mmCIF file of C-alpha atoms in Angstrom:
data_model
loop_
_atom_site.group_PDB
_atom_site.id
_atom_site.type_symbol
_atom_site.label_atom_id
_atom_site.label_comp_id
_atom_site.label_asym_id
_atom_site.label_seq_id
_atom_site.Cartn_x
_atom_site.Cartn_y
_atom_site.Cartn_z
ATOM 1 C CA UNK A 1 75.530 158.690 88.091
ATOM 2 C CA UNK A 2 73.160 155.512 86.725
ATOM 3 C CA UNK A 3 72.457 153.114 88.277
ATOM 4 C CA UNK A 4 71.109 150.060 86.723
ATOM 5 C CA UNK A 5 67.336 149.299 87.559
ATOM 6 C CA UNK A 6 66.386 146.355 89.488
ATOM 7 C CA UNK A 7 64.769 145.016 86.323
ATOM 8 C CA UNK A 8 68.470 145.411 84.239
ATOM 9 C CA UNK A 9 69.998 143.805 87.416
ATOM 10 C CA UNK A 10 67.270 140.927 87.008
ATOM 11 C CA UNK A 11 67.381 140.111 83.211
ATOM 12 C CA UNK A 12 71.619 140.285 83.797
ATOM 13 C CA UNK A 13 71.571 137.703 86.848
ATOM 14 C CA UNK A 14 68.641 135.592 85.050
ATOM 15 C CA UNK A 15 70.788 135.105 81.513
ATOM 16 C CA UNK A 16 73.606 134.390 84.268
ATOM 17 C CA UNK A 17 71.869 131.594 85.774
ATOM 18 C CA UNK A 18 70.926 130.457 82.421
ATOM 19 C CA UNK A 19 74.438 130.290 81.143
ATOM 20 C CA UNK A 20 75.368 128.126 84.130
ATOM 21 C CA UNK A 21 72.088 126.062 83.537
ATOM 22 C CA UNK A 22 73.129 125.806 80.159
ATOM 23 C CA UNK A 23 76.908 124.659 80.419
ATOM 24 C CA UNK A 24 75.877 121.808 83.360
ATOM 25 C CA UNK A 25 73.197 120.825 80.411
ATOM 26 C CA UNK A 26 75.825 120.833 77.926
ATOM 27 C CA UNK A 27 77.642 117.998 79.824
ATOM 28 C CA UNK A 28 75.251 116.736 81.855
ATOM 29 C CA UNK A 29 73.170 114.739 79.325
ATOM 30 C CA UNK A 30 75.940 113.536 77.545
ATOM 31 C CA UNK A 31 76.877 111.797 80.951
ATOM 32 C CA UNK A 32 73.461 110.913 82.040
ATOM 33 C CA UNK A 33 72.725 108.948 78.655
ATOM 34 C CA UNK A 34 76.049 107.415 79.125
ATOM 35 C CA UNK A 35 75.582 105.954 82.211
ATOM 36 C CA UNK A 36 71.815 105.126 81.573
ATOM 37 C CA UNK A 37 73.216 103.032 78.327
ATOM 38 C CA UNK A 38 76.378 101.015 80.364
ATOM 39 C CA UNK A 39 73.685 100.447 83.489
ATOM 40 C CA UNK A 40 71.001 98.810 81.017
ATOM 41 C CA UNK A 41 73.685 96.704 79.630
ATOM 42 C CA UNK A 42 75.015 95.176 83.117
ATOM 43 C CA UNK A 43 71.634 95.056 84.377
ATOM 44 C CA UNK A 44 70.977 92.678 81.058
ATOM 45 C CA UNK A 45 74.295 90.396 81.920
ATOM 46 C CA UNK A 46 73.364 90.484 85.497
ATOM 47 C CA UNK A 47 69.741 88.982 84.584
ATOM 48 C CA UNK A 48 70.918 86.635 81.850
ATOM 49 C CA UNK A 49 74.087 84.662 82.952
ATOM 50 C CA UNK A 50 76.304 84.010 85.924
ATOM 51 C CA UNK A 51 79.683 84.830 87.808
ATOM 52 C CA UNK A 52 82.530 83.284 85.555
ATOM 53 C CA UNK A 53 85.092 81.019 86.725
ATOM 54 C CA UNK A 54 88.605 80.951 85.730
ATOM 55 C CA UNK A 55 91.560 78.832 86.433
ATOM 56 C CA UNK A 56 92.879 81.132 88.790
ATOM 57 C CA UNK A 57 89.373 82.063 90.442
ATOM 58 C CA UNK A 58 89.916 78.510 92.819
ATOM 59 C CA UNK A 59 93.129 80.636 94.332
ATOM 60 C CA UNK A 60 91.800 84.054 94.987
ATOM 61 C CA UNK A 61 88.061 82.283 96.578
ATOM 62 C CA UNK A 62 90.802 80.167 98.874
ATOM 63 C CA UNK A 63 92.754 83.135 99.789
ATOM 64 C CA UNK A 64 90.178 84.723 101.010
ATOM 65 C CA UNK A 65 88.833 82.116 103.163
ATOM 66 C CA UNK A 66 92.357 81.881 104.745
ATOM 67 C CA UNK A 67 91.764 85.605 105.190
ATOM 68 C CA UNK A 68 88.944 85.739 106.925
ATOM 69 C CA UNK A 69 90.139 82.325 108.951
ATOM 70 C CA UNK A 70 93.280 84.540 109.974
ATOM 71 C CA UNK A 71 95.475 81.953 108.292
ATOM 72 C CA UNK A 72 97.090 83.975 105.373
ATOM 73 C CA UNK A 73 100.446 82.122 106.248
ATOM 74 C CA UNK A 74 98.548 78.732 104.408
ATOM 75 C CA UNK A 75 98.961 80.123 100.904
ATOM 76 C CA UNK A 76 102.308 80.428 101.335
ATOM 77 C CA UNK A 77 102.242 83.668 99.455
ATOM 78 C CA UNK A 78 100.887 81.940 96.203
ATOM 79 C CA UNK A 79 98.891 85.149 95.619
ATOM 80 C CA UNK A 80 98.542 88.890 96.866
ATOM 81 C CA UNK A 81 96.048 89.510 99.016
ATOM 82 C CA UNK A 82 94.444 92.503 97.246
ATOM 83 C CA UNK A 83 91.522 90.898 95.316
ATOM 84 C CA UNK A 84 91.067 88.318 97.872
ATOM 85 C CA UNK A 85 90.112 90.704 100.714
ATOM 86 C CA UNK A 86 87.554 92.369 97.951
ATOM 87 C CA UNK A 87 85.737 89.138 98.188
ATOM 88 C CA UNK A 88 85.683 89.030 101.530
ATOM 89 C CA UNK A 89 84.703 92.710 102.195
ATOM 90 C CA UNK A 90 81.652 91.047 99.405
ATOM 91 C CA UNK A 91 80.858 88.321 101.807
ATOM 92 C CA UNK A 92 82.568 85.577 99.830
ATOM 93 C CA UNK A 93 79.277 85.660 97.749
ATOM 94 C CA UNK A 94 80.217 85.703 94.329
ATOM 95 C CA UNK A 95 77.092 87.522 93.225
ATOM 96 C CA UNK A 96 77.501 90.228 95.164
ATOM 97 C CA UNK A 97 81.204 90.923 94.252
ATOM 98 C CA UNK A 98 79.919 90.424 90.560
ATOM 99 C CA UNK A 99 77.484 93.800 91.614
ATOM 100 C CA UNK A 100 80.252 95.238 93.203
ATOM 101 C CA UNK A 101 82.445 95.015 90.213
ATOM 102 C CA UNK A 102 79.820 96.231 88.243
ATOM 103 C CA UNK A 103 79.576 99.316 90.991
ATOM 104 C CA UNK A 104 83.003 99.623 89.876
ATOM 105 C CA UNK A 105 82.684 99.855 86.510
ATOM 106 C CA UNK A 106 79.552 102.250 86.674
ATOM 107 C CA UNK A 107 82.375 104.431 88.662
ATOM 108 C CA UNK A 108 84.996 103.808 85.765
ATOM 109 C CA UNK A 109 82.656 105.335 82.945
ATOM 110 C CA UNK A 110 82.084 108.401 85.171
ATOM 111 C CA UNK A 111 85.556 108.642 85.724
ATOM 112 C CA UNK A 112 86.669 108.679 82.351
ATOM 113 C CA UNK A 113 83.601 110.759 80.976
ATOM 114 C CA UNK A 114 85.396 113.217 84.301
ATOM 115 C CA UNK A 115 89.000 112.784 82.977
ATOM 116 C CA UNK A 116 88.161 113.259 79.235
ATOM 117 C CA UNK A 117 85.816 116.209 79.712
ATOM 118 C CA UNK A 118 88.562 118.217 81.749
ATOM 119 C CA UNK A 119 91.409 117.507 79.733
ATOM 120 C CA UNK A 120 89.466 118.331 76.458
ATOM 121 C CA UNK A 121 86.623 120.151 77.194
ATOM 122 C CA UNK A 122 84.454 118.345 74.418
ATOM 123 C CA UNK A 123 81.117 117.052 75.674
ATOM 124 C CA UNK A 124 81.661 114.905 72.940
ATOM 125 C CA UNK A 125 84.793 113.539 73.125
ATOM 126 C CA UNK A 126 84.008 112.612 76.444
ATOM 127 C CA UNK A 127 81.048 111.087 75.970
ATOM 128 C CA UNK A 128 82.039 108.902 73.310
ATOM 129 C CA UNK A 129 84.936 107.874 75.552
ATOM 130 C CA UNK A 130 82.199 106.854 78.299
ATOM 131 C CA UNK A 131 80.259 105.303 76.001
ATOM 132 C CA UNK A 132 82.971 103.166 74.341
ATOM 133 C CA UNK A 133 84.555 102.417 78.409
ATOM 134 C CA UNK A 134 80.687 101.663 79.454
ATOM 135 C CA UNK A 135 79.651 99.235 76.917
ATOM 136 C CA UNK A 136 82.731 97.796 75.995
ATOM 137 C CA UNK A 137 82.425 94.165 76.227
ATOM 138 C CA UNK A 138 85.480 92.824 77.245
ATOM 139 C CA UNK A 139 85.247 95.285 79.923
ATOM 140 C CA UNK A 140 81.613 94.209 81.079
ATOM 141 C CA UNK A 141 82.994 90.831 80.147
ATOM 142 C CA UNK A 142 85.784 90.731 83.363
ATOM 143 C CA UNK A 143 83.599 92.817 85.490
ATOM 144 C CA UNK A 144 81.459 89.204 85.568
ATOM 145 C CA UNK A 145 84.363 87.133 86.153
ATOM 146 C CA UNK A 146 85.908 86.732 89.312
ATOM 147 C CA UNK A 147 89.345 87.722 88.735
ATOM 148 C CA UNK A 148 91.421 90.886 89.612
ATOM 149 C CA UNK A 149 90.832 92.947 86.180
ATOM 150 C CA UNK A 150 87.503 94.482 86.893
ATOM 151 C CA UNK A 151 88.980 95.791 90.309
ATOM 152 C CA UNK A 152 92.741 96.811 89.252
ATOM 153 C CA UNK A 153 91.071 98.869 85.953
ATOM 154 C CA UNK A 154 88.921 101.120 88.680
ATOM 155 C CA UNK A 155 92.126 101.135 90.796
ATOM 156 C CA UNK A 156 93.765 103.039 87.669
ATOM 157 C CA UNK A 157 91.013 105.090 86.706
ATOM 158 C CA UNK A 158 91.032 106.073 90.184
ATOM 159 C CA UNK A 159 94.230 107.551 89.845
ATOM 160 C CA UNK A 160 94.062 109.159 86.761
ATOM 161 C CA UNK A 161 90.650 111.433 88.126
ATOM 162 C CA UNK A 162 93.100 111.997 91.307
ATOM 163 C CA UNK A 163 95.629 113.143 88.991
ATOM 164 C CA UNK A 164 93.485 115.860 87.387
ATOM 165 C CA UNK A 165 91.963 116.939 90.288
ATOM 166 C CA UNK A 166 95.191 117.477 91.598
ATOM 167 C CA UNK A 167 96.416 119.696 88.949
ATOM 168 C CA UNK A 168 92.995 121.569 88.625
ATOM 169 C CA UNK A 169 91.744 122.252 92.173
ATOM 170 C CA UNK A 170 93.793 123.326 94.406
ATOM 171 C CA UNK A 171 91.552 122.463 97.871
ATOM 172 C CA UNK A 172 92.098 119.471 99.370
ATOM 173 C CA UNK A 173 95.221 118.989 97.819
ATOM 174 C CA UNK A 174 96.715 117.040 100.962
ATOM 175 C CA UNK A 175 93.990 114.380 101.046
ATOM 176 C CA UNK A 176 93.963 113.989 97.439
ATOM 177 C CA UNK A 177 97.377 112.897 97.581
ATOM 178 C CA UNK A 178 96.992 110.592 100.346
ATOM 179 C CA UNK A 179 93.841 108.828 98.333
ATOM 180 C CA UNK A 180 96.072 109.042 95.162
ATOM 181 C CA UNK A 181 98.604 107.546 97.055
ATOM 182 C CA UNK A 182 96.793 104.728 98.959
ATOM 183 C CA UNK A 183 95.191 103.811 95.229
ATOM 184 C CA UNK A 184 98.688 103.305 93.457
ATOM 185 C CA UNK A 185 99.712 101.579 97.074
ATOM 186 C CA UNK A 186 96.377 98.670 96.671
ATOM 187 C CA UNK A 187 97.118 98.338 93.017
ATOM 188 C CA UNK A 188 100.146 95.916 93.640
ATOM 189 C CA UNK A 189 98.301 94.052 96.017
ATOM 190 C CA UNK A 190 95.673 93.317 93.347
ATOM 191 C CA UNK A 191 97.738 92.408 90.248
ATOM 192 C CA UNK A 192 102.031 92.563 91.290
ATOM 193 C CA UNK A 193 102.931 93.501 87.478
ATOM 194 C CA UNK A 194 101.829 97.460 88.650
ATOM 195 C CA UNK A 195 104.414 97.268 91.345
ATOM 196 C CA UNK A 196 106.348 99.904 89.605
ATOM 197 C CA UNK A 197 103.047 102.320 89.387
ATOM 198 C CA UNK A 198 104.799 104.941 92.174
ATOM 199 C CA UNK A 199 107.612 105.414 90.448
ATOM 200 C CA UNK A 200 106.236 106.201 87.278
ATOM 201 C CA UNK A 201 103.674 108.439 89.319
ATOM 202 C CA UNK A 202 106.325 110.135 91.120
ATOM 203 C CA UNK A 203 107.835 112.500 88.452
ATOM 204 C CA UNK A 204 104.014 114.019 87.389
ATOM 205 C CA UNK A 205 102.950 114.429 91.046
ATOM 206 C CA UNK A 206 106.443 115.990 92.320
ATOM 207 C CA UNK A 207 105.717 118.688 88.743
ATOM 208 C CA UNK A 208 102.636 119.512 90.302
ATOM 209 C CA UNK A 209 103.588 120.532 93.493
ATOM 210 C CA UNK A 210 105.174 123.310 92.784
ATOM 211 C CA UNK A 211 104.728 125.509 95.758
ATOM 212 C CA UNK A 212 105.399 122.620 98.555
ATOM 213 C CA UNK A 213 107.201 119.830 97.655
ATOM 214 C CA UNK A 214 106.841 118.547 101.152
ATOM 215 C CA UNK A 215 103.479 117.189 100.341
ATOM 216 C CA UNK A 216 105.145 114.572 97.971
ATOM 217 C CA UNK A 217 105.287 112.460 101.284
ATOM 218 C CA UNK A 218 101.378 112.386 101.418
ATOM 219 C CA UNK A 219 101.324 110.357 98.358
ATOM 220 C CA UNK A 220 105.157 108.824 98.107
ATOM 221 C CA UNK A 221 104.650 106.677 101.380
ATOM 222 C CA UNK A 222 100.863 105.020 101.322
ATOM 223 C CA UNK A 223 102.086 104.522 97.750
ATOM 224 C CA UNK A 224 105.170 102.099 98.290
ATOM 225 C CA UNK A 225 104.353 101.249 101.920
ATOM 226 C CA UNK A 226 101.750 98.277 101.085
ATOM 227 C CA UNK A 227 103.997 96.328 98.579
ATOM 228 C CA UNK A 228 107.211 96.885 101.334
ATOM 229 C CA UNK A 229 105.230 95.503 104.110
ATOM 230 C CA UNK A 230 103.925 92.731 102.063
ATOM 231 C CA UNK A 231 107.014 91.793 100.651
ATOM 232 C CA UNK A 232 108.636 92.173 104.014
ATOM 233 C CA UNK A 233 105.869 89.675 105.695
ATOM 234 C CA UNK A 234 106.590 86.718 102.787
ATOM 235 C CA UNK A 235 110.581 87.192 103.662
ATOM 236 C CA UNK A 236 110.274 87.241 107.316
ATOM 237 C CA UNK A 237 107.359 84.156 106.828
ATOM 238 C CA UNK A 238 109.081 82.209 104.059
ATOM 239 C CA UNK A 239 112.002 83.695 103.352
ATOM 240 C CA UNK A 240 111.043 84.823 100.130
ATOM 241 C CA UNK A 241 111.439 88.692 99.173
ATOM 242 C CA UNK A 242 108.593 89.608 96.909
ATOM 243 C CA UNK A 243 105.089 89.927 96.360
ATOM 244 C CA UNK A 244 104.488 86.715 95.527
ATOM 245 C CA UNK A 245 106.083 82.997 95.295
ATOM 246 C CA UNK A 246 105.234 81.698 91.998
ATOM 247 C CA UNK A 247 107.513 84.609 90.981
ATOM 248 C CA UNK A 248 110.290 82.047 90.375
ATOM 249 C CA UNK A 249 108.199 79.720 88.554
ATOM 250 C CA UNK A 250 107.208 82.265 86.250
ATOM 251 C CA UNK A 251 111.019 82.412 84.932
ATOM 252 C CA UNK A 252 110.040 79.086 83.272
ATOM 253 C CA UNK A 253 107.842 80.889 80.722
ATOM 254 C CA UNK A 254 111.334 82.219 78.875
ATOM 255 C CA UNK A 255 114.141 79.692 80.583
ATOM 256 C CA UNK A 256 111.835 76.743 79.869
ATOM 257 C CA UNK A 257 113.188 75.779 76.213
ATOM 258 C CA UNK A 258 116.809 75.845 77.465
ATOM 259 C CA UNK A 259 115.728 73.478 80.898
ATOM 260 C CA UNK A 260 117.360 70.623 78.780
ATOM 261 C CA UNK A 261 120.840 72.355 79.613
ATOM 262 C CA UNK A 262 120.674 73.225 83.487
ATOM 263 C CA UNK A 263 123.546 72.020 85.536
ATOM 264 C CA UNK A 264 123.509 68.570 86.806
ATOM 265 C CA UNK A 265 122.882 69.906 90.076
ATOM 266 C CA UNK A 266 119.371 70.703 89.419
ATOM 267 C CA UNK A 267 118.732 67.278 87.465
ATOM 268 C CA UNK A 268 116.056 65.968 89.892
ATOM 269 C CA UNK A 269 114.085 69.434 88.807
ATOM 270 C CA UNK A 270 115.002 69.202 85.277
ATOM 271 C CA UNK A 271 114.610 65.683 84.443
ATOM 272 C CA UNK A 272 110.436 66.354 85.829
ATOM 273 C CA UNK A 273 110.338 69.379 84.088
ATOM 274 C CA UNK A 274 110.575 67.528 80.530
ATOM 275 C CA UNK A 275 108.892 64.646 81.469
ATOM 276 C CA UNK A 276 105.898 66.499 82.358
ATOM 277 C CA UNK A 277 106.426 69.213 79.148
ATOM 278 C CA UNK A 278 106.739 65.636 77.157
ATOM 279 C CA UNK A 279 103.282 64.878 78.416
ATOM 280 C CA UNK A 280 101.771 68.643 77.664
ATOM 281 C CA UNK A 281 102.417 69.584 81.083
ATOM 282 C CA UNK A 282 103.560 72.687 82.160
ATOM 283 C CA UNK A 283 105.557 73.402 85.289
ATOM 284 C CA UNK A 284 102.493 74.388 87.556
ATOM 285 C CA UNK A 285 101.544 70.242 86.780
ATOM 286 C CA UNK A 286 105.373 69.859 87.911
ATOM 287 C CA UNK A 287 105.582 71.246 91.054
ATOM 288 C CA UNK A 288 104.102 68.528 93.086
ATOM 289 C CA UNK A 289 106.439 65.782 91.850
ATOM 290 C CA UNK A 290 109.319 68.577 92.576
ATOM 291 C CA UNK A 291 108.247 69.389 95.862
ATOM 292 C CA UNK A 292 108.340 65.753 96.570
ATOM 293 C CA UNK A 293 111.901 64.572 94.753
ATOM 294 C CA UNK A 294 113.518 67.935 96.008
ATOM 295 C CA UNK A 295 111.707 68.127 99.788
ATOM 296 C CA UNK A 296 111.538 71.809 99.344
ATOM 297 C CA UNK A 297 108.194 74.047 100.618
ATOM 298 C CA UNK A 298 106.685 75.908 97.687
ATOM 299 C CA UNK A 299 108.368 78.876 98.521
ATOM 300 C CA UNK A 300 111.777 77.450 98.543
ATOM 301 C CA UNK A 301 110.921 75.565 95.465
ATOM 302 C CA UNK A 302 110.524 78.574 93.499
ATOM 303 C CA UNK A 303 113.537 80.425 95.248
ATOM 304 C CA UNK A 304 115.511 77.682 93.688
ATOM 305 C CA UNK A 305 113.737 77.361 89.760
ATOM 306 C CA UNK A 306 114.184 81.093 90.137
ATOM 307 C CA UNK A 307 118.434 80.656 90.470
ATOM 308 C CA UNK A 308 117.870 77.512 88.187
#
């Protein structure tokens, strides 16, 4: 019988090792030149300008002072909470949760360099995907602003490497779930219009668990459980079912050319309506004057534009 000599054994094991060298190179510089590129662009922003406001960054910096105050109950449920308690978690300094969105989106090219390399194996493809995520600048654009986009994108990027690792690996299947599930739960909390993210979720993840379908709790219940005790707090607080209040208000933006036709009953909340819309108002500039002809709290105010 032969037996192959320690020096066959070597040269076999040492082209082994240089395979495996080889296919981590293949990917790895790809991925390294990727994120070099998208951190030499946000260190450039970071140098050169500052956090940007928006309209709606006044609301989120106040939320999170009532946060951190233990006063939540003062925004009448104006706003989730989710992006708000990011700020806080930053120190309510708005340069550091301008790094820490940039953290995030460092995180978000990696993750979809991750995502696109497993579902295609191209090298390539995925780094031209990380490249085009990474110095995209819209993207680098909201990752300066302080607003929820920079922080719900990473929130769905997050899923979508959970996903794959899901159907790929099989260890750790439990806790990926519950991290998978606990993403798609936070989303809601940042931006309400991905409320409906674990139901769309629910069909892929239940295909994948083929073999125990009991695990579909792991992710099923930190996924809905956020939005349902949310929602519950603003109905048992205000009266007011949902995630937020303005929800009613919001009807306005497709009811608001027909307000010259609502019943007579509502002609104190009409009758302001135009006047300010006369004036290029809007009904966010109404709601004062409405608050004060009606007597109604925010809350109930939009409850009742909502059935308006």
């Amino acid at each position: 019988m032969h037996y192959p000599s320690n020096r066959t054994m070597s040269t076999a094991g040492g082209q082994h090792g240089r395979v495996g060298a080889s296919s981590t190179g293949h990917w790895l510089s790809g991925f390294v030149l990727a994120m070099l590129a998208s951190s030499l662009a946000r260190a450039t922003i970071l140098v050169v300008s500052s956090p940007v406001h928006f309209p709606d960054t006044p609301g989120y910096l106040r939320l999170a002072r009532l946060i951190g105050a233990g006063q939540v109950a003062s925004d009448q449920g104006q706003r989730t909470p989710g992006y708000s308690a990011f700020v806080l978690i930053n120190g309510m300094d708005e340069q550091a949760v301008r790094m820490a969105q940039y953290a995030l989106g460092l995180a978000l090219v990696a993750g979809v360099f991750y995502v696109l390399w497993k579902l295609t194996n191209s090298q390539w493809l995925a780094s031209l995907g990380a490249f085009l995520c990474g110095l995209n600048a819209g993207e680098i654009f909201f990752e300066s602003a302080l607003l929820t986009e920079a922080l719900s994108t990473f929130l769905l990027v997050t899923t979508l490497v959970l996903l794959v690792l899901i159907r790929d690996e099989s260890s750790c299947a439990s806790l990926k779930l519950i991290l998978l599930g606990a993403a798609v739960g936070i989303l809601p909390l940042v931006r309400p219009l991905y409320v409906y993210m674990p139901l769309l979720l629910a069909i892929p993840v239940l295909g994948m668990l083929t073999t125990c379908r009991r695990r579909f709790w792991l992710f099923i219940l930190p996924a809905v459980l956020p939005a349902i005790l949310w929602a519950s707090y603003l109905g048992s607080t205000f009266g007011y079912f949902g995630l937020q209040t303005v929800s009613g208000f919001g009807w306005t933006n497709h009811a608001g050319p027909f307000m010259r036709d609502a019943p007579e009953q509502y002609a104190a909340i009409r009758d302001i309506y135009l006047r300010h819309v006369s004036h290029g108002g809007n009904i966010w500039t109404s709601i004062p004057d409405m608050q004060r002809a009606t007597g109604q709290s925010y809350p109930e105010l939009s409850k009742t534009v909502q059935r308006l």
